Coordinates of C-alpha atoms in Angstrom, one line a residue:
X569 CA 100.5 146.3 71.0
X570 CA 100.2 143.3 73.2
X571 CA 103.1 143.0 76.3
X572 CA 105.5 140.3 75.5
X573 CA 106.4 139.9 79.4
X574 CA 104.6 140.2 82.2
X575 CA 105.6 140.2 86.2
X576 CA 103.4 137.6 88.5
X577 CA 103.6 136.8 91.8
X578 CA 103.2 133.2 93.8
X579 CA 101.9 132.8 97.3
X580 CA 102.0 129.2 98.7
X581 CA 100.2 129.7 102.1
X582 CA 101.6 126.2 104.0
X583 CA 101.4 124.4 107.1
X584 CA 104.9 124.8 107.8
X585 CA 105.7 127.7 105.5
X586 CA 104.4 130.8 103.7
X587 CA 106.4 131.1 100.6
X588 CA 106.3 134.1 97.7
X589 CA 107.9 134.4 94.6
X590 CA 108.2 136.9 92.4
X591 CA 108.7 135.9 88.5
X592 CA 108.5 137.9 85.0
X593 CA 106.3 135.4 82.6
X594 CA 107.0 135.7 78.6
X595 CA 105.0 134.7 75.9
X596 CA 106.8 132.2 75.0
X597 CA 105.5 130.0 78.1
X598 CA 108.9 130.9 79.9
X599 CA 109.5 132.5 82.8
X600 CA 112.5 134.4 85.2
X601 CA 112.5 134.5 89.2
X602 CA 113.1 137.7 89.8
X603 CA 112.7 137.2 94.2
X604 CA 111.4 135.1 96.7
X605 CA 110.5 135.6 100.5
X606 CA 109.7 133.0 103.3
X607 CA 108.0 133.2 106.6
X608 CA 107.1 130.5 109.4
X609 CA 103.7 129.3 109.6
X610 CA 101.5 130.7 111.9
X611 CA 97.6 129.6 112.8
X612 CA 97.6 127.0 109.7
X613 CA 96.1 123.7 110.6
X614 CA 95.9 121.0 108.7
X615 CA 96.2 123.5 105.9
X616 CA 93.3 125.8 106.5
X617 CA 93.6 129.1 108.3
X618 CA 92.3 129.1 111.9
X619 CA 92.8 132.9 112.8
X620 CA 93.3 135.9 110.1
X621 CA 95.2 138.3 112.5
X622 CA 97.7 135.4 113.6
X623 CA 98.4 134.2 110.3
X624 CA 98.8 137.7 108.6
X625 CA 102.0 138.5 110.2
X626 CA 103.8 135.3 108.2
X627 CA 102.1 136.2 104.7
X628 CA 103.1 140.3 104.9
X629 CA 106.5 139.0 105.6
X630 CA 107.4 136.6 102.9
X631 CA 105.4 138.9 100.4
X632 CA 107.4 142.1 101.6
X633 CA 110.6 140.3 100.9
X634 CA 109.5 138.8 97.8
X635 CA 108.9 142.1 96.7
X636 CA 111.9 144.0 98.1
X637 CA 114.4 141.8 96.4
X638 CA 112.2 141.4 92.9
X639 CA 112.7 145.3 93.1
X640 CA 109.0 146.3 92.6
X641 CA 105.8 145.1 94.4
X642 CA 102.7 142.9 92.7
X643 CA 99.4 144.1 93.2
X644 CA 97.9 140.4 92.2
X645 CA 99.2 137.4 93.2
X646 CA 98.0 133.6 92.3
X647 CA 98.0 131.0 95.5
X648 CA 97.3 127.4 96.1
X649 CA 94.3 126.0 98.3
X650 CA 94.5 122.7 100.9
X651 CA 92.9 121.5 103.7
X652 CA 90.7 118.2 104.4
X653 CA 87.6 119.4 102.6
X654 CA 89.1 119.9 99.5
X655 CA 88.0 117.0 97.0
X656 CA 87.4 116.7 93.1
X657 CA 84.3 116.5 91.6
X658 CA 83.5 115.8 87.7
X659 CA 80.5 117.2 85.9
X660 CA 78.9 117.7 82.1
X661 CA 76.4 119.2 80.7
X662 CA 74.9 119.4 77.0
X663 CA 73.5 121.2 74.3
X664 CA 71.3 120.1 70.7
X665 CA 72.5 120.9 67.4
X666 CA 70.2 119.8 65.1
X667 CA 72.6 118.1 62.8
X668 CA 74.4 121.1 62.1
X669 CA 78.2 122.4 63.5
X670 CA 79.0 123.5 66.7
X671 CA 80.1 127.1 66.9
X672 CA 82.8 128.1 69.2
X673 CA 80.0 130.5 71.6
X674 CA 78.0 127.2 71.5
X675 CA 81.3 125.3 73.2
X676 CA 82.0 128.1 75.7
X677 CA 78.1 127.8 76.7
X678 CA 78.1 124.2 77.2
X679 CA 81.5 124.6 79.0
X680 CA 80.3 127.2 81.3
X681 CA 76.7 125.5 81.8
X682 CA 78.9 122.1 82.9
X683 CA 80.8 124.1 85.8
X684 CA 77.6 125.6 86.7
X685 CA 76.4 121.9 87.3
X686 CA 79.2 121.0 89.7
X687 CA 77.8 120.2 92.8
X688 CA 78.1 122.0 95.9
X689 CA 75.8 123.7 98.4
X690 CA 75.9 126.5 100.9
X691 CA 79.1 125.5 103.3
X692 CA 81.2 124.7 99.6
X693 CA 82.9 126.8 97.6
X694 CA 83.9 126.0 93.7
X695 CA 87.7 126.5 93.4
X696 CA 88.6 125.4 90.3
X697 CA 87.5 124.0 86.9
X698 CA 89.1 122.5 84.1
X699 CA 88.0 121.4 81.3
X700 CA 88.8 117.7 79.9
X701 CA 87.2 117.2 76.6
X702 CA 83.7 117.9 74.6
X703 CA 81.9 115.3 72.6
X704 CA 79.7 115.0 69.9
X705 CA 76.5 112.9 69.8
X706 CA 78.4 111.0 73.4
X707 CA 81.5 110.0 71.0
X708 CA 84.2 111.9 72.7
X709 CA 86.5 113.6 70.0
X710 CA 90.2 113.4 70.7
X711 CA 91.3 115.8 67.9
X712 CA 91.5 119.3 68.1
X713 CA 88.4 121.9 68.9
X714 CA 89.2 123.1 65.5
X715 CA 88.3 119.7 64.1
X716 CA 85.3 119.7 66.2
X717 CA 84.2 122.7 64.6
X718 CA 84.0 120.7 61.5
X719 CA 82.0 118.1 62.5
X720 CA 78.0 117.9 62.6
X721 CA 76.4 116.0 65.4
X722 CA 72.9 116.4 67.1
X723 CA 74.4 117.6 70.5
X724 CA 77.6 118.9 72.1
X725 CA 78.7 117.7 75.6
X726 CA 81.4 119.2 77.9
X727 CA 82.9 117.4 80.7
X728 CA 85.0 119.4 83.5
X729 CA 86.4 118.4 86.4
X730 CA 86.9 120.4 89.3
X731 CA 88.1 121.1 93.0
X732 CA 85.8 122.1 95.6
X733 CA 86.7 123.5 99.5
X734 CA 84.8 124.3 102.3
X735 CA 83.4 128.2 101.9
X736 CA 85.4 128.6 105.2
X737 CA 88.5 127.8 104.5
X738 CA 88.3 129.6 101.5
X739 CA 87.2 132.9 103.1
X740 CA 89.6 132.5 105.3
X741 CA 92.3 132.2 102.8
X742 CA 90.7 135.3 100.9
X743 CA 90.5 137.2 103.5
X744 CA 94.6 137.0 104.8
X745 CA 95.9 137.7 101.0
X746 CA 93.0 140.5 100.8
X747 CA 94.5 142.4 104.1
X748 CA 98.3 142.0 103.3
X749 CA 97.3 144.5 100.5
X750 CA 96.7 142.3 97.2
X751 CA 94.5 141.0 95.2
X752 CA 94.0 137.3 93.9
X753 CA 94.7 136.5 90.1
X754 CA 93.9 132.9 90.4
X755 CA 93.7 129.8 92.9
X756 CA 95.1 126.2 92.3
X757 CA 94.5 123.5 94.7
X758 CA 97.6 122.4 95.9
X759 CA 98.4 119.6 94.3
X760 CA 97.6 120.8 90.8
X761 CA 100.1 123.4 91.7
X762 CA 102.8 120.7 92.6
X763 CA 101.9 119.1 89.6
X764 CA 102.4 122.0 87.1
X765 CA 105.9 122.2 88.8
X766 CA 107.5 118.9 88.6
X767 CA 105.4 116.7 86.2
X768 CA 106.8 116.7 82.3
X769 CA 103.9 117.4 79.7
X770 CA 104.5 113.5 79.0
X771 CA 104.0 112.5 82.4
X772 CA 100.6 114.7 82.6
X773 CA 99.2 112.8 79.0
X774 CA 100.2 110.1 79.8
X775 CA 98.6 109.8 83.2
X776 CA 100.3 109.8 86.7
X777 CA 99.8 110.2 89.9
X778 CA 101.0 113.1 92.4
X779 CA 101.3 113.2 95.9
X780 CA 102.4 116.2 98.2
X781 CA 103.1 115.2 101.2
X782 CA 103.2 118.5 103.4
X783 CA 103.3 119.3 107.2
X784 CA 99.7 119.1 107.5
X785 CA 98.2 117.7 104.7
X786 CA 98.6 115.2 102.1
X787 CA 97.2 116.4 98.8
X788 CA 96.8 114.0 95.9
X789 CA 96.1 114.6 92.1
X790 CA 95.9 112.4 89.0
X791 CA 96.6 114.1 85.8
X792 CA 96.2 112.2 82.5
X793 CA 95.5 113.1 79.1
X794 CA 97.2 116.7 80.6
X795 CA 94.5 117.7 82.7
X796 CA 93.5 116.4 86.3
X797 CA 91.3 114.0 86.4
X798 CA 91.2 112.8 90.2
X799 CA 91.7 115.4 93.4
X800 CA 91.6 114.9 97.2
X801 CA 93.0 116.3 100.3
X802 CA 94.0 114.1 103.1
X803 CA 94.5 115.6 106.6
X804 CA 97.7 113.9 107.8
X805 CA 101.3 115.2 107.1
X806 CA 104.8 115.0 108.3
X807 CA 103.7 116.8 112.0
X808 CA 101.8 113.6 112.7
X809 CA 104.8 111.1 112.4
X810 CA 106.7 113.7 114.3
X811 CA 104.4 113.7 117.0
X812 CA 103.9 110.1 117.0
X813 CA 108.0 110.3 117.7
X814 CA 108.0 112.9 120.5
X815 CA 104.8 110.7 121.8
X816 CA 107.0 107.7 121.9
X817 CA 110.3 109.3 122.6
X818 CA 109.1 111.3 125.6
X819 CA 110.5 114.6 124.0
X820 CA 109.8 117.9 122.5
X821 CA 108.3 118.4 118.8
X822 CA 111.8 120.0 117.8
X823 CA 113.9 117.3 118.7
X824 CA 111.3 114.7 117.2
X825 CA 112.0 117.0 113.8
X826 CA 115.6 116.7 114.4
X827 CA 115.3 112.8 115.1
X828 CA 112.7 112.4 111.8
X829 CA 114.9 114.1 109.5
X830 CA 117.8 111.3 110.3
X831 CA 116.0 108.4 110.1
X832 CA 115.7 106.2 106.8
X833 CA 112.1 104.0 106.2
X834 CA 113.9 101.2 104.3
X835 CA 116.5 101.0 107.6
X836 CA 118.5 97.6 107.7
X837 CA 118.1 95.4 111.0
X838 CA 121.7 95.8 110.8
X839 CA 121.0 99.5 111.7
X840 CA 120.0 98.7 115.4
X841 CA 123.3 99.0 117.0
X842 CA 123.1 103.4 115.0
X843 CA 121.2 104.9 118.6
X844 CA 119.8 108.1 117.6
X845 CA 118.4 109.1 120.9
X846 CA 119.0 108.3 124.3
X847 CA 115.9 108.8 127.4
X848 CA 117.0 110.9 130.4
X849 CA 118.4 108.8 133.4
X850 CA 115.3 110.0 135.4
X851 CA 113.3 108.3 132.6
X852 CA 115.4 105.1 132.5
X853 CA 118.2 105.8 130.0
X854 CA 116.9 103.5 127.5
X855 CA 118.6 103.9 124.2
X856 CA 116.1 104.1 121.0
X857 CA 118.3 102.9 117.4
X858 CA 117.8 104.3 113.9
X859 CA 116.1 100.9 113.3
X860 CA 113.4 101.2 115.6
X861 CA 112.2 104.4 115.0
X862 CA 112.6 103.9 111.4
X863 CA 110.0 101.5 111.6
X864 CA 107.7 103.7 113.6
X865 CA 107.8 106.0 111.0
X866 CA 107.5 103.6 108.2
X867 CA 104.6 102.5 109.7
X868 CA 102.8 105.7 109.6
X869 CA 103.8 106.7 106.1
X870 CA 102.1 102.9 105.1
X871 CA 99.4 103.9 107.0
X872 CA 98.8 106.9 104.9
X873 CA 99.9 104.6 101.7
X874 CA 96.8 102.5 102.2
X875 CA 94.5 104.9 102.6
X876 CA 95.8 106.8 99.3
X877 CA 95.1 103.1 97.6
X878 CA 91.7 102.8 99.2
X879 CA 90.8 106.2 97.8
X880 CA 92.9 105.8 93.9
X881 CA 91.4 101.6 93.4
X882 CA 87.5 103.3 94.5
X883 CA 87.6 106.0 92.0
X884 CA 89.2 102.8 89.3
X885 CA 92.8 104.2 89.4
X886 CA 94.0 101.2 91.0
X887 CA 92.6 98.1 89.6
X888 CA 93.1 93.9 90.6
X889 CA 94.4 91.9 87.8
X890 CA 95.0 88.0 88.8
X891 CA 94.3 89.8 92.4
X892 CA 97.0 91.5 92.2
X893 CA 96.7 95.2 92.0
X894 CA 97.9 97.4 89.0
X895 CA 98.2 101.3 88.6
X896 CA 96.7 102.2 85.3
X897 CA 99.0 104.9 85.2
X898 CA 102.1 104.7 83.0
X899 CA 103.9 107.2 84.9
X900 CA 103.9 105.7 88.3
X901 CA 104.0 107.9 91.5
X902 CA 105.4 111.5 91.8
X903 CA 106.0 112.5 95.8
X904 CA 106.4 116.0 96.5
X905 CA 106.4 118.4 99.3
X906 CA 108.1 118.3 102.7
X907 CA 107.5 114.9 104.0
X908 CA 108.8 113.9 100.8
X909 CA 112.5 114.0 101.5
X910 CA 112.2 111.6 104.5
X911 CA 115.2 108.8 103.6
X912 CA 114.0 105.6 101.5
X913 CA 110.3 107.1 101.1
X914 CA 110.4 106.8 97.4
X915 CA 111.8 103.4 97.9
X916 CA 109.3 102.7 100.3
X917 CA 106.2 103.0 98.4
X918 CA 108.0 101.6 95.1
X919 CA 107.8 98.4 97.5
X920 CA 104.6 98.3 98.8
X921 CA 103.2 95.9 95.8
X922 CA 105.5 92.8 95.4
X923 CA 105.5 90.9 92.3
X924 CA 105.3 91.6 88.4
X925 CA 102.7 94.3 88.7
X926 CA 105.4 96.5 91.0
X927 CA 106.9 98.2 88.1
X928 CA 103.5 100.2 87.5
X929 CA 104.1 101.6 91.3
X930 CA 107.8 103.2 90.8
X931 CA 108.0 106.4 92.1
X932 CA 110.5 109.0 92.0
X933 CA 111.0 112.2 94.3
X934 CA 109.4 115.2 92.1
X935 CA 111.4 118.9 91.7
X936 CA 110.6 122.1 90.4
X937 CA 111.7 121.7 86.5
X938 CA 112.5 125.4 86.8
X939 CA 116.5 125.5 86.5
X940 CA 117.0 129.4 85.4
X941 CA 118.1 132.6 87.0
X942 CA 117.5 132.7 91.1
X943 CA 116.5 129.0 91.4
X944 CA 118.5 128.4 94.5
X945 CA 116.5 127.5 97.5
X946 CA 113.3 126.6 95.1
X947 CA 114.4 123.2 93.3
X948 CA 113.4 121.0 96.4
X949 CA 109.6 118.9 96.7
X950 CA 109.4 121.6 99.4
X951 CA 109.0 124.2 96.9
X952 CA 107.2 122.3 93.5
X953 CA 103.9 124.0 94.9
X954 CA 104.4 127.9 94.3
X955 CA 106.7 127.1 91.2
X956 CA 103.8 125.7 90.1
X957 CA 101.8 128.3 90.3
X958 CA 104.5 130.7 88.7
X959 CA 104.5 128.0 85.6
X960 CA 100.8 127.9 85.5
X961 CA 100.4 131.7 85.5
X962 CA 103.3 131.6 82.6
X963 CA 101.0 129.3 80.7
X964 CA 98.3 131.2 80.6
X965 CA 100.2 134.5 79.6
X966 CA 101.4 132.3 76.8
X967 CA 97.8 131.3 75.7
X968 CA 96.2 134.7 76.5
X969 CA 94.2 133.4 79.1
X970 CA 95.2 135.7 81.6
X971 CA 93.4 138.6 80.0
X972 CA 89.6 137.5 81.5
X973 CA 90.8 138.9 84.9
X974 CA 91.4 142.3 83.3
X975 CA 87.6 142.4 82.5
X976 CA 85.3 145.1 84.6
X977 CA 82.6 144.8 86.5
X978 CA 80.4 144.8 83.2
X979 CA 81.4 141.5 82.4
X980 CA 78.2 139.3 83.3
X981 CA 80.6 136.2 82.0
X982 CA 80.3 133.2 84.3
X983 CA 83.7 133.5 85.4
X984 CA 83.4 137.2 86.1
X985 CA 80.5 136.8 88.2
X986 CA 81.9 133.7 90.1
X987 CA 84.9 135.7 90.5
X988 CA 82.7 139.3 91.6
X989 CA 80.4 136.7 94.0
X990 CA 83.9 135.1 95.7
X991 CA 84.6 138.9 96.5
X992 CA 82.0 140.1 97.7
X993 CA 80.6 137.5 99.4
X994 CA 83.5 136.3 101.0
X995 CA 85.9 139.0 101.5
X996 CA 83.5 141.3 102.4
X997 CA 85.0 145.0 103.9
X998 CA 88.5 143.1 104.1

């Protein structure tokens, strides 16, 4: 008889943080946090993994609390994937019918020959793949695959899209999980992860956009018709407007945190007489207000705004009506992560586009949904990455999806050879 819970583990491996959680999954989609552990961040830049020794310290730690308060250890866990080569790619691939019904081997073998025609080469390394609908004779069906199945055409397409990383980063990333002692059930790039913990199923069909803001990188994802449909990694986070403050304050990183975490991007000139730091007398004594250094700040976060546009109106996101821009997504903007609970940041880019088209630019500070037992500590953006990953894994125990990773080394499945190859090739004797 088939298990009607299940424990999981999470592991968001972060610029600033490593964060685990712990969670028991039920087949009703739901899920319980049964423990959590954190750790600083060490030998992450820009989200990728410069040293394995340096970092492992940070990832035993939040794991062995995670563990020690759940009760029980995990021997798999499922993590999340940045860093400035990560970037979405879409591919398809087709099969002929001859006039007659697809069968469902025939849709699995068009699926899988579609990921195998995502492009990458040697220094790449295929992360993720979902799928975003099949068509018959290039009329895309947006029923069921059941209704598919009763349809005739003379071929069967499948389009995926998917994430792709530098082979590095992900060896790296392999490699750190591998010698804390566990294996990997699954990786997410990071914003998919943040999206499966703080987007609505409405907001996902409807189409949205979602953007984690961490320490180190800014990860963006656009998810309509419930699947993501747009991906790319940024490498600029919160650690470069704080050191563009201790840069133009003269001080140390810590108090430039301190100073950031004060200051308010939609600040009033009104605000200029609120001093919120003061030089030393050796350095002149000049007083800096909460206005100024709002602006500063605001200026980098529109900085990083822009390029998001440049990157969302290319790939026809973003499009000019009566050249004006509009967001051809109904739900707006969805900030996440660290950065994201800067003061006035949601009101901030809510304001970038004046005029009658600025209601398709709202945006609202994105949470964890996840309200039940433990939630303390993991309803902030900060934490909307590995509470996604703990709703995705719930998911897929709901659907049964999670039982292709019990398959042996027999399985000569696409996915179990991808998976077998990432091993071995990657993780080597770690």
């Amino acid at each position: 008889m088939k298990e009607n819970k299940k424990i999981v583990a999470a592991l968001d491996i972060g610029s600033s943080k490593v964060l685990a959680v712990v969670a028991e999954v039920s087949k009703d989609g739901t899920f319980r946090v049964l423990g959590q552990g954190r750790s600083e961040s060490q030998a992450i830049h820009e989200g990728c993994i410069t040293n394995v020794e340096d970092a492992l310290p940070s990832v035993n730690s939040a794991l062995d609390e995670a563990f020690r308060i759940a009760g029980r250890p995990v021997s798999e866990v499922i993590t999340n994937i940045s860093g400035k080569y990560l970037v979405g790619v879409d591919s398809t691939a087709s099969l002929p019918l001859k006039g007659r019904h697809p069968t469902l081997n025939e849709m699995q073998t068009v699926k899988a020959m579609a990921q195998d025609a995502v492009q990458k080469s040697d220094e790449t390394f295929l992360i993720k793949s979902e799928l975003l609908y099949y068509m018959l004779d290039n009329q895309r069906d947006e029923q069921s695959e059941q209704n598919l199945l009763e349809a005739k055409g003379s071929n069967i397409s499948a389009h995926l899209h998917s994430a792709v990383s530098s082979a590095l980063n992900a060896s790296m990333r392999l490699k750190v999980i591998r010698r804390s002692g566990v294996e990997i059930s699954s990786i997410l790039p990071e914003a998919w992860a943040s999206g499966y913990g703080a987007l609505t199923e409405e907001e996902r069909q409807n189409g949205v956009v979602l953007i984690d803001i961490g320490a180190g990188t800014t990860d963006i994802v656009v998810f309509k018709g419930g699947s993501p449909r747009f991906t790319h990694t940024i490498a600029y986070g919160g650690k470069k407007i704080t050191e563009r403050l201790a840069g133009y304050l003269h001080c140390s990183m810590k108090q430039a945190e301190e100073i950031k975490l004060r200051l308010d991007l939609n600040c009033l000139p009104e605000h200029k007489d609120v001093i919120l730091y003061k030089a030393p007398l050796e350095e002149g004594g000049r007083k800096y207000s909460k206005y100024e250094l709002s602006q500063i700040a605001a200026y980098e976060v529109l900085q990083l705004y822009n390029e998001i546009g440049r990157l969302l109106y290319k790939d026809g996101w973003y499009t000019l009506v009566s050249d004006a821009p509009k967001n051809r997504l109904p739900g707006g903007t969805v900030l996440t992560g660290g950065t994201a609970i800067m003061m006035g940041i949601t009101e901030l880019f809510s304001s970038v586009v004046p005029g009658p088209w600025r209601y398709t630019f709202s945006t609202r500070l994105g949470r964890s949904l996840y309200n039940g037992d433990a939630c303390i500590g993991l309803n902030s953006p900060k934490e909307t990455v590995v509470m996604g990953l703990i709703a995705y894994e719930a998911k897929r125990f709901s659907l049964g999806e999670d039982a292709e990773d019990t398959a042996d080394t027999t399985d000569n499945s696409f996915l179990a050879r991808a998976k077998r190859g990432m091993v071995e090739f990657f993780v080597g004797q770690y």
